[in-house]
PDB file of C-alpha atoms in Angstrom:
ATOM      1  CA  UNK S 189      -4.757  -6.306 -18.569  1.00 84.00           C
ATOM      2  CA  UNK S 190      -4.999  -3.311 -16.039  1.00 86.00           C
ATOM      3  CA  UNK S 191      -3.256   0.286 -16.125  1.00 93.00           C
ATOM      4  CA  UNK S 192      -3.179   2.471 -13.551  1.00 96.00           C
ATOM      5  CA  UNK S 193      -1.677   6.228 -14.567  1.00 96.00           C
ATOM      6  CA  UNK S 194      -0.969   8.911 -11.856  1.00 97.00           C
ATOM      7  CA  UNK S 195      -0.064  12.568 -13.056  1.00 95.00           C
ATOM      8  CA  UNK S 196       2.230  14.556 -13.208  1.00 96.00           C
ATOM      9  CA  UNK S 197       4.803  12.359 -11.582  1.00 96.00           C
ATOM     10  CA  UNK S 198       6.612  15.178  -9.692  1.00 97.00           C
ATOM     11  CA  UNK S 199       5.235  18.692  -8.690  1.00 97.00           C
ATOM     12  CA  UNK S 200       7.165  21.229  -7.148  1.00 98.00           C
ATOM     13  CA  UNK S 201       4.315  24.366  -5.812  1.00 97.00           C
ATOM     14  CA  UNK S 202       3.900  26.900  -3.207  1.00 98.00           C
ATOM     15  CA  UNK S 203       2.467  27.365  -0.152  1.00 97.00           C
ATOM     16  CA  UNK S 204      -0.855  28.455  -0.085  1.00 97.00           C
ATOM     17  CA  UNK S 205      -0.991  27.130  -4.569  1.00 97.00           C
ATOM     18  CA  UNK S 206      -3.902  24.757  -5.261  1.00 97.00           C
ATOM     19  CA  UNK S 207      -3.399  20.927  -6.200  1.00 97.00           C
ATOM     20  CA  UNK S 208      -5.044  18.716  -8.660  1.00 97.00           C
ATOM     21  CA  UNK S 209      -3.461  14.611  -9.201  1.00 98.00           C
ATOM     22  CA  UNK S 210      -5.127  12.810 -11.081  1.00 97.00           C
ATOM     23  CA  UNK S 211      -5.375   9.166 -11.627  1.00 98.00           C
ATOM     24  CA  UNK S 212      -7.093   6.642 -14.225  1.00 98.00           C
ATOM     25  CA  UNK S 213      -7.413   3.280 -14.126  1.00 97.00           C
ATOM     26  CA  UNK S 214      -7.655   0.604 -17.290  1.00 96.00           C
ATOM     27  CA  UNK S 215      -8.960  -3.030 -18.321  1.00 94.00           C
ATOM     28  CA  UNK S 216     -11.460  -3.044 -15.246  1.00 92.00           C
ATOM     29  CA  UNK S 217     -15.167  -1.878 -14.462  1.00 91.00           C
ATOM     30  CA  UNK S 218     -16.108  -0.244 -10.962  1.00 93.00           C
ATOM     31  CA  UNK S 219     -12.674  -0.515  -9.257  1.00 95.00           C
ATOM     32  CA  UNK S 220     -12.240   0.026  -5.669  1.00 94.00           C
ATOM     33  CA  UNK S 221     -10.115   3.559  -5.394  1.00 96.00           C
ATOM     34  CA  UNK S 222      -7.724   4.653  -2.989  1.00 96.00           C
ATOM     35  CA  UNK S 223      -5.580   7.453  -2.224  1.00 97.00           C
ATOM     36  CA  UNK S 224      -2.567   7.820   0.123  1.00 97.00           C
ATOM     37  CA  UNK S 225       0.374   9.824   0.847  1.00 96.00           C
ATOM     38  CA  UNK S 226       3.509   8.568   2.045  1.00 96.00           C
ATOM     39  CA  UNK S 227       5.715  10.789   3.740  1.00 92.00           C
ATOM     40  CA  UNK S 228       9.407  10.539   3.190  1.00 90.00           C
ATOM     41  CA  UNK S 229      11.101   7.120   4.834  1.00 89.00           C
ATOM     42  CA  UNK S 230       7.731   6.774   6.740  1.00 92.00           C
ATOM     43  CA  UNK S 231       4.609   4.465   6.097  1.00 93.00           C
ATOM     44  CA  UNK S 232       1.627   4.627   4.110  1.00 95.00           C
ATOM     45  CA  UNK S 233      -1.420   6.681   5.149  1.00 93.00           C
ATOM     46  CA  UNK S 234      -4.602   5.966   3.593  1.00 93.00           C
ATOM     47  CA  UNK S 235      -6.156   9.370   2.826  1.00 95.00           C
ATOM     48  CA  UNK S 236      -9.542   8.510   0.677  1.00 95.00           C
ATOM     49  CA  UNK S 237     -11.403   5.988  -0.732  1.00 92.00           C
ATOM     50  CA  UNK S 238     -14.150   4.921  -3.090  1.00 94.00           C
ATOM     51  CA  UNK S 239     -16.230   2.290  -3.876  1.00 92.00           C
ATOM     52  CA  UNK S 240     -18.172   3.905  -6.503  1.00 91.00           C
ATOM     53  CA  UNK S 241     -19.168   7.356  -8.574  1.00 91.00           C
ATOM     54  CA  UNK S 242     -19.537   9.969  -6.227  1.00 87.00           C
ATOM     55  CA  UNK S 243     -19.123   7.851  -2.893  1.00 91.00           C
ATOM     56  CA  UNK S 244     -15.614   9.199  -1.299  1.00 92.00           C
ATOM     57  CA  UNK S 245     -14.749   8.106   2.357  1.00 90.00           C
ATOM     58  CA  UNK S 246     -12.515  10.435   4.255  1.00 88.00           C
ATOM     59  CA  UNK S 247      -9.746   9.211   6.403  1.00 84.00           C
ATOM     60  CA  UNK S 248      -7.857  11.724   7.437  1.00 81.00           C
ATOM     61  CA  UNK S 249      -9.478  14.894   8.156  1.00 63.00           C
ATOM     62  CA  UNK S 250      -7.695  17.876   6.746  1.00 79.00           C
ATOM     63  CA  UNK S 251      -7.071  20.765   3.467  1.00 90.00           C
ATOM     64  CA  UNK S 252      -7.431  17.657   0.729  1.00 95.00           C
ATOM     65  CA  UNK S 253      -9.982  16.610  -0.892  1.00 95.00           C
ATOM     66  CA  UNK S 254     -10.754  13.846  -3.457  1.00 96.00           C
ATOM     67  CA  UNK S 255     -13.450  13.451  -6.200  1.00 96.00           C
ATOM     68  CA  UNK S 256     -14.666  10.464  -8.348  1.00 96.00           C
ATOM     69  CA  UNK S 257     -16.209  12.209 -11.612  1.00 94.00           C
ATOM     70  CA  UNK S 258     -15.948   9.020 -13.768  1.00 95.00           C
ATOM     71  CA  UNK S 259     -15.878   5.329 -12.949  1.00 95.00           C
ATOM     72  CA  UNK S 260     -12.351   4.801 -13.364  1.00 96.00           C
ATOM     73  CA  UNK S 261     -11.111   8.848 -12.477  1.00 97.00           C
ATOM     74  CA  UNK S 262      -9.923   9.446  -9.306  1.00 97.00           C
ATOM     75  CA  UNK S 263      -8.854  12.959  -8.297  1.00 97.00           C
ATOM     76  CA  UNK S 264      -7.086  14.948  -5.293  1.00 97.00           C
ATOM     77  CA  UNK S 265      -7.360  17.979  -4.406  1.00 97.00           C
ATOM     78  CA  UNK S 266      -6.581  21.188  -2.221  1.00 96.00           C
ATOM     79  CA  UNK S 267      -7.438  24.725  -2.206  1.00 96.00           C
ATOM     80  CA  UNK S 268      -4.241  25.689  -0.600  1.00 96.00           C
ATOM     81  CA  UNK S 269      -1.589  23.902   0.373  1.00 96.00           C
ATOM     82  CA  UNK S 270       0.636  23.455   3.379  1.00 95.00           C
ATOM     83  CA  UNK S 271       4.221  22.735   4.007  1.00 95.00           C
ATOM     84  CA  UNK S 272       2.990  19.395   5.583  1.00 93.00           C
ATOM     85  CA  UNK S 273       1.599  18.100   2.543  1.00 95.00           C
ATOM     86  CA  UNK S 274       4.544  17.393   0.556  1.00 96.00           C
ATOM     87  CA  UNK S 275       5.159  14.147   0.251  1.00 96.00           C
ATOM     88  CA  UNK S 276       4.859  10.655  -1.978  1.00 97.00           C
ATOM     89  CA  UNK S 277       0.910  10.879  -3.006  1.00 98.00           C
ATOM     90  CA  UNK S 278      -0.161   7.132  -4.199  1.00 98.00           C
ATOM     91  CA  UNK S 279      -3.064   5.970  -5.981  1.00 98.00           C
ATOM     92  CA  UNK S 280      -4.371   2.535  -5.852  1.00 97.00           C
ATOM     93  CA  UNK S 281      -7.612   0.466  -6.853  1.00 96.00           C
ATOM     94  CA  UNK S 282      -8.556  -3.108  -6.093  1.00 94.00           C
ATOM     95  CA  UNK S 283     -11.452  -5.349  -7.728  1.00 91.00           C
ATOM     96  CA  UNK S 284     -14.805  -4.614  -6.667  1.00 87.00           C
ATOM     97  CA  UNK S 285     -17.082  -6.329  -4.569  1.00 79.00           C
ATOM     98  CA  UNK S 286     -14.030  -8.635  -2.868  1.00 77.00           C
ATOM     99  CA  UNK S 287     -11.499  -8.158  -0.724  1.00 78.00           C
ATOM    100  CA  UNK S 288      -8.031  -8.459  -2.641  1.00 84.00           C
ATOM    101  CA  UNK S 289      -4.755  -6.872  -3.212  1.00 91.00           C
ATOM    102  CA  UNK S 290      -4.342  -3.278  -4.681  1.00 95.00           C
ATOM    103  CA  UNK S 291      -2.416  -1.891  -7.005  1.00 96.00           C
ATOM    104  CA  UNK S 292      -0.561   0.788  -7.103  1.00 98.00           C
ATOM    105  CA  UNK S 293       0.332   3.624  -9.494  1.00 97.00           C
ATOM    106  CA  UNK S 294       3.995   4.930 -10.099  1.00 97.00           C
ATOM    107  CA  UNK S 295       2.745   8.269  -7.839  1.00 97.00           C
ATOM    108  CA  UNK S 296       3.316  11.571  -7.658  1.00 97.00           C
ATOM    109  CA  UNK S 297       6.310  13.308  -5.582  1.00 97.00           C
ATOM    110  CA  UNK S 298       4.853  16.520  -4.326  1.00 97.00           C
ATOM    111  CA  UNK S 299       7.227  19.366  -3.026  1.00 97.00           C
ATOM    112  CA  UNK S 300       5.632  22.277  -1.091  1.00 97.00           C
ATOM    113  CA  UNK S 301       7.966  25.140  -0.618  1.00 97.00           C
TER     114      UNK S 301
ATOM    115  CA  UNK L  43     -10.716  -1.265  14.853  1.00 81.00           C
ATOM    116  CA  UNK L  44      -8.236  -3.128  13.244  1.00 85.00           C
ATOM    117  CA  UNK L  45      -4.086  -2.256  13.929  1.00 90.00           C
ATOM    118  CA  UNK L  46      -0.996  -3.828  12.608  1.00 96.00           C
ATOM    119  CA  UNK L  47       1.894  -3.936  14.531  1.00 97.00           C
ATOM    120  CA  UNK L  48       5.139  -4.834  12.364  1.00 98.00           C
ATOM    121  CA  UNK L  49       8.768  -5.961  13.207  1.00 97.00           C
ATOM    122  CA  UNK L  50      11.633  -5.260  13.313  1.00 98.00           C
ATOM    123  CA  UNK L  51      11.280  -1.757  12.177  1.00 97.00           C
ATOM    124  CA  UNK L  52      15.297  -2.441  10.204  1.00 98.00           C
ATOM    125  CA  UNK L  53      16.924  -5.518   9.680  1.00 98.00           C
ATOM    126  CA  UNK L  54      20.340  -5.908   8.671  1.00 98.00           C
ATOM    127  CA  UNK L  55      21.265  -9.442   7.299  1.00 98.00           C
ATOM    128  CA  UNK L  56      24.425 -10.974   5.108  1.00 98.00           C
ATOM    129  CA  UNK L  57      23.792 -12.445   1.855  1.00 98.00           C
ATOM    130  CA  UNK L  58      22.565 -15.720   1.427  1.00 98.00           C
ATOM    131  CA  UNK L  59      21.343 -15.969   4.787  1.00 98.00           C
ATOM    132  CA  UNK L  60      17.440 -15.888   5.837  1.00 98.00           C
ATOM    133  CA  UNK L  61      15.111 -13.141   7.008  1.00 98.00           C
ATOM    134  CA  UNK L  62      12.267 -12.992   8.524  1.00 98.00           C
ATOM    135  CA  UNK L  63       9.192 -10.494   9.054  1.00 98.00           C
ATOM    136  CA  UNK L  64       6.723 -10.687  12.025  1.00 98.00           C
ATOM    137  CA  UNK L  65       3.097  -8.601  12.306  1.00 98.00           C
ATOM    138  CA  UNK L  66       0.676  -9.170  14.482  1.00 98.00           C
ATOM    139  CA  UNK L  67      -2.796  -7.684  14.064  1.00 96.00           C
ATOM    140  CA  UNK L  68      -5.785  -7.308  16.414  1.00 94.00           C
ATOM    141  CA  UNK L  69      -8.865  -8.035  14.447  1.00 91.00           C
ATOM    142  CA  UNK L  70      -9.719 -11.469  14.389  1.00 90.00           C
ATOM    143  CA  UNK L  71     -12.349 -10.858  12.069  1.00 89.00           C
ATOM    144  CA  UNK L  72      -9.823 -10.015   9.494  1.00 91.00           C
ATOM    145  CA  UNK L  73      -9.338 -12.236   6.293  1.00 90.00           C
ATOM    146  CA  UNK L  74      -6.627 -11.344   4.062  1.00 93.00           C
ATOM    147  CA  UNK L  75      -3.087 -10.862   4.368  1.00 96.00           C
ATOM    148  CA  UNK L  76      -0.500  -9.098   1.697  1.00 97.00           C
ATOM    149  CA  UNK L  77       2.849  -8.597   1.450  1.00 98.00           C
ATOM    150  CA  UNK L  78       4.673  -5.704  -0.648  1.00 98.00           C
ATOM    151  CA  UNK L  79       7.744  -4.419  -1.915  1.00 98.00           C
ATOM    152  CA  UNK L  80       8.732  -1.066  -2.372  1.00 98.00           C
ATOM    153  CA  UNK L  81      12.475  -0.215  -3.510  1.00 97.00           C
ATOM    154  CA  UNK L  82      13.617   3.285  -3.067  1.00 94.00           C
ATOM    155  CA  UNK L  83      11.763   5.982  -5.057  1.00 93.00           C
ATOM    156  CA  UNK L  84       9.270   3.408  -6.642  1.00 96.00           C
ATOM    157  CA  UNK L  85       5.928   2.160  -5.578  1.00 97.00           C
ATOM    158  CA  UNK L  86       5.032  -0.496  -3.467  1.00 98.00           C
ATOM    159  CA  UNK L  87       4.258  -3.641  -5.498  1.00 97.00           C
ATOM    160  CA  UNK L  88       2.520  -6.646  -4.294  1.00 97.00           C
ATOM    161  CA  UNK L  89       5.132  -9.920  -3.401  1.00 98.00           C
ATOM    162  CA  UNK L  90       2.788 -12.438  -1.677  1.00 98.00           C
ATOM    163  CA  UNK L  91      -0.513 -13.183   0.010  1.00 96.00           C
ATOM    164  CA  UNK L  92      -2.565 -15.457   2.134  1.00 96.00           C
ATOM    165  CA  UNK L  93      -5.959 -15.752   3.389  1.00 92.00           C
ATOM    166  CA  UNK L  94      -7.574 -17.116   6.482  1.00 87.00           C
ATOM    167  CA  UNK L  95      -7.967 -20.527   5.471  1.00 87.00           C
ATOM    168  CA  UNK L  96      -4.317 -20.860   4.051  1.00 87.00           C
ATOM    169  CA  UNK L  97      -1.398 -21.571   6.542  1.00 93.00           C
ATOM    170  CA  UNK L  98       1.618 -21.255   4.707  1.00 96.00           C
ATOM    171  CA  UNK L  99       1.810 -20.514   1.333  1.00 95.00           C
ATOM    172  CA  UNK L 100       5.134 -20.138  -0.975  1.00 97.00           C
ATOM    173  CA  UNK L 101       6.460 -18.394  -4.042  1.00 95.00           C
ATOM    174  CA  UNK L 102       9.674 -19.705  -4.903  1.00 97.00           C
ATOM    175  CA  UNK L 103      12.649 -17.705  -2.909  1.00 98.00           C
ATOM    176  CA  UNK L 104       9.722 -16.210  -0.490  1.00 98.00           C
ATOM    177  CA  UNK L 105       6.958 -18.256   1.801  1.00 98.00           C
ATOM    178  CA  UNK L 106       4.132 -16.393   4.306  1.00 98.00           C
ATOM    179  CA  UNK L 107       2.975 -18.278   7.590  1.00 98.00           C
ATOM    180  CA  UNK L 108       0.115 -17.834   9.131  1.00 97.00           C
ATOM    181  CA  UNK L 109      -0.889 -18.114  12.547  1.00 96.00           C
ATOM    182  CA  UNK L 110      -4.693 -17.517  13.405  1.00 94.00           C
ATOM    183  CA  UNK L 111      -4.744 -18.027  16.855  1.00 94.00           C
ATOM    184  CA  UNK L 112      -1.957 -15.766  17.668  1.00 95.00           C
ATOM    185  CA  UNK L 113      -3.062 -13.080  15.191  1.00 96.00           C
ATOM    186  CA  UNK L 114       0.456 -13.162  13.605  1.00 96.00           C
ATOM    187  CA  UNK L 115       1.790 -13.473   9.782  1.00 98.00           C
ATOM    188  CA  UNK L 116       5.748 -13.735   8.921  1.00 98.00           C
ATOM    189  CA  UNK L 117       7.469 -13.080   5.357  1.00 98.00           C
ATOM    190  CA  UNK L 118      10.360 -15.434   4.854  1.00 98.00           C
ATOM    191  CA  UNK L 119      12.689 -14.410   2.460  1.00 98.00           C
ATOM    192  CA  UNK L 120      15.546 -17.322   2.209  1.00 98.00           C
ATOM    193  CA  UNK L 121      18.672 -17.360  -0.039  1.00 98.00           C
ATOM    194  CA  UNK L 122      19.041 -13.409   0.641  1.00 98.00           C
ATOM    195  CA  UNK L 123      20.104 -11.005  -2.663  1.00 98.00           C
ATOM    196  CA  UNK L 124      21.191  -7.738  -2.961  1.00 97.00           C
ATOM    197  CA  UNK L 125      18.036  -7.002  -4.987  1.00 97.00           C
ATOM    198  CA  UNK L 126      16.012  -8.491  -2.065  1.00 98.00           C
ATOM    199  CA  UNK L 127      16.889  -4.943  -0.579  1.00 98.00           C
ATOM    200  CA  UNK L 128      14.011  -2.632  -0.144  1.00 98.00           C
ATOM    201  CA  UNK L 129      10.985  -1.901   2.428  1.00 98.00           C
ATOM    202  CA  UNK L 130       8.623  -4.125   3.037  1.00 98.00           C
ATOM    203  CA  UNK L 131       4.883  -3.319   4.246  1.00 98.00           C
ATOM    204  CA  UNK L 132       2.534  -6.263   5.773  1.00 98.00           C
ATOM    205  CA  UNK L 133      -1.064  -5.209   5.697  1.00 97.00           C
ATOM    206  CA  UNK L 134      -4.484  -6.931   6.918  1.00 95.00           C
ATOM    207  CA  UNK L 135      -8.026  -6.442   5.569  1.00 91.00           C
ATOM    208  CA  UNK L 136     -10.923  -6.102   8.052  1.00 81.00           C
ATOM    209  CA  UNK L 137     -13.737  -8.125   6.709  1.00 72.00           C
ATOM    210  CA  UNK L 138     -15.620  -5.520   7.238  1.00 67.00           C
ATOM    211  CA  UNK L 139     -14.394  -3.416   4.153  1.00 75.00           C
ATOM    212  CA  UNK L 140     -12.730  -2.911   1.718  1.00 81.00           C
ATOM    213  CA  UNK L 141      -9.405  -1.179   3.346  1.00 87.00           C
ATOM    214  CA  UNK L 142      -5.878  -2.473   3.788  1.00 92.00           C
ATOM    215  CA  UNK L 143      -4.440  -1.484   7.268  1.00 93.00           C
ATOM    216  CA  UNK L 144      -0.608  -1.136   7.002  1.00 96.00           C
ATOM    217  CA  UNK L 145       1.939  -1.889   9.048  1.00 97.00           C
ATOM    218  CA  UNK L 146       4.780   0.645   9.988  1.00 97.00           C
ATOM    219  CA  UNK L 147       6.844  -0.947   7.389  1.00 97.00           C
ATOM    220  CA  UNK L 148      10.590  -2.968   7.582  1.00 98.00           C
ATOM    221  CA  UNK L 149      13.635  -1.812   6.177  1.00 98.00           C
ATOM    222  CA  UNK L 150      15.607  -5.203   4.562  1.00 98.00           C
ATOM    223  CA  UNK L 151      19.108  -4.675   4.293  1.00 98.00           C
ATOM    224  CA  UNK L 152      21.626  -6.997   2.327  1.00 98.00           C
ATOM    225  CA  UNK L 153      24.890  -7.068   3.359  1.00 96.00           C
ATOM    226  CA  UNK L 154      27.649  -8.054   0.835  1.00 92.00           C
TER     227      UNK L 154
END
């Protein structure tokens, strides 16, 4: 069956510290991958996603960034972060080559102070 | 593009009784529609789904309608429980890609 593993699970940093979640996914080949970030009591917000190695789509413009290095690695990441980016951070994949339901992992809960 | 509009944004019902969901979305081209779950602090997990050529489909305690022509889906949750208590998200998936479009989310409460 599938695994999806986010870490760490909670991160408290600084503003203006850099930022590095990743996420892994097992039991499937060429996932669709997704990040989002979901603001306390709020919605979800679809920050970046892949279809494959190296191919990263870009939402939301702003100081994040995300990186596919392997086929099941997903990574996000800042340079410096802002007060505004604290939050719920989500990662999610779905089966490739279909439309279908994603999956989520357990997140991370990001505190910028 | 596509948008999902979702409602009510809190709803407040007694035990036992029914409740019901409502989104409406603006892309008739889109195909697939889930439903998810997310109790406080954890992450949203999938509850039920339907695609385009599916009406109404049901899982037990919990049944999705949908309506083409109007561009609307509903979650029916009947037999309300405490544990029924959470947020729940609708979302729609242009056919175009690969993306889930969220709605705003609903806040289910269960009243003793």
């Amino acid at each position: 069956s599938q695994t999806i593993h986010q870490w760490p699970a909670t991160l408290v940093q600084p503003v203006g510290s850099p930022l590095s979640l990743e996420c892994t996914v097992e039991g499937t080949s060429n996932p669709n991958l997704y990040w989002y970030r979901q603001a306390a009591g709020r919605g979800l917000q679809l920050l970046f996603y892949s279809v494959g190695i190296g191919q990263i789509s870009s939402e939301v413009p702003q100081n994040l960034s995300a990186s596919r290095p392997q086929d099941r690695q997903f990574i996000l990441s800042s340079k410096k972060l802002l007060l505004s980016d604290s939050g719920f951070y989500l990662c999610a994949w779905s089966v490739s080559g279909r439309v279908s339901e994603q999956y989520f992992g357990p997140g991370t809960r990001l505190t910028v102070t | 593009g596509e948008n999902v509009e979702q409602h009510p944004s809190t709803l407040s019902v007694q035990e036992g009784d029914s409740a019901v969901i409502k989104c409406t979305y603006s892309d008739s081209a889109s195909n697939y529609f889930p439903w998810y779950k997310q109790e406080l602090g954890k992450r949203p997990q999938l509850i039920i789904d339907i695609r385009s050529n599916v009406g109404e489909k049901k899982d037990q305690r919990i049944a999705v309608t949908l309506n083409k022509t109007a561009k609307h889906f509903s979650l029916h949750i009947t037999e309300t429980q405490p544990e029924d208590s959470a947020v729940y998200f609708c979302a729609a998936n242009p056919r175009s890609n690969y993306q889930l479009i969220w709605g705003a989310g609903t806040k289910l409460i269960i009243k003793p």
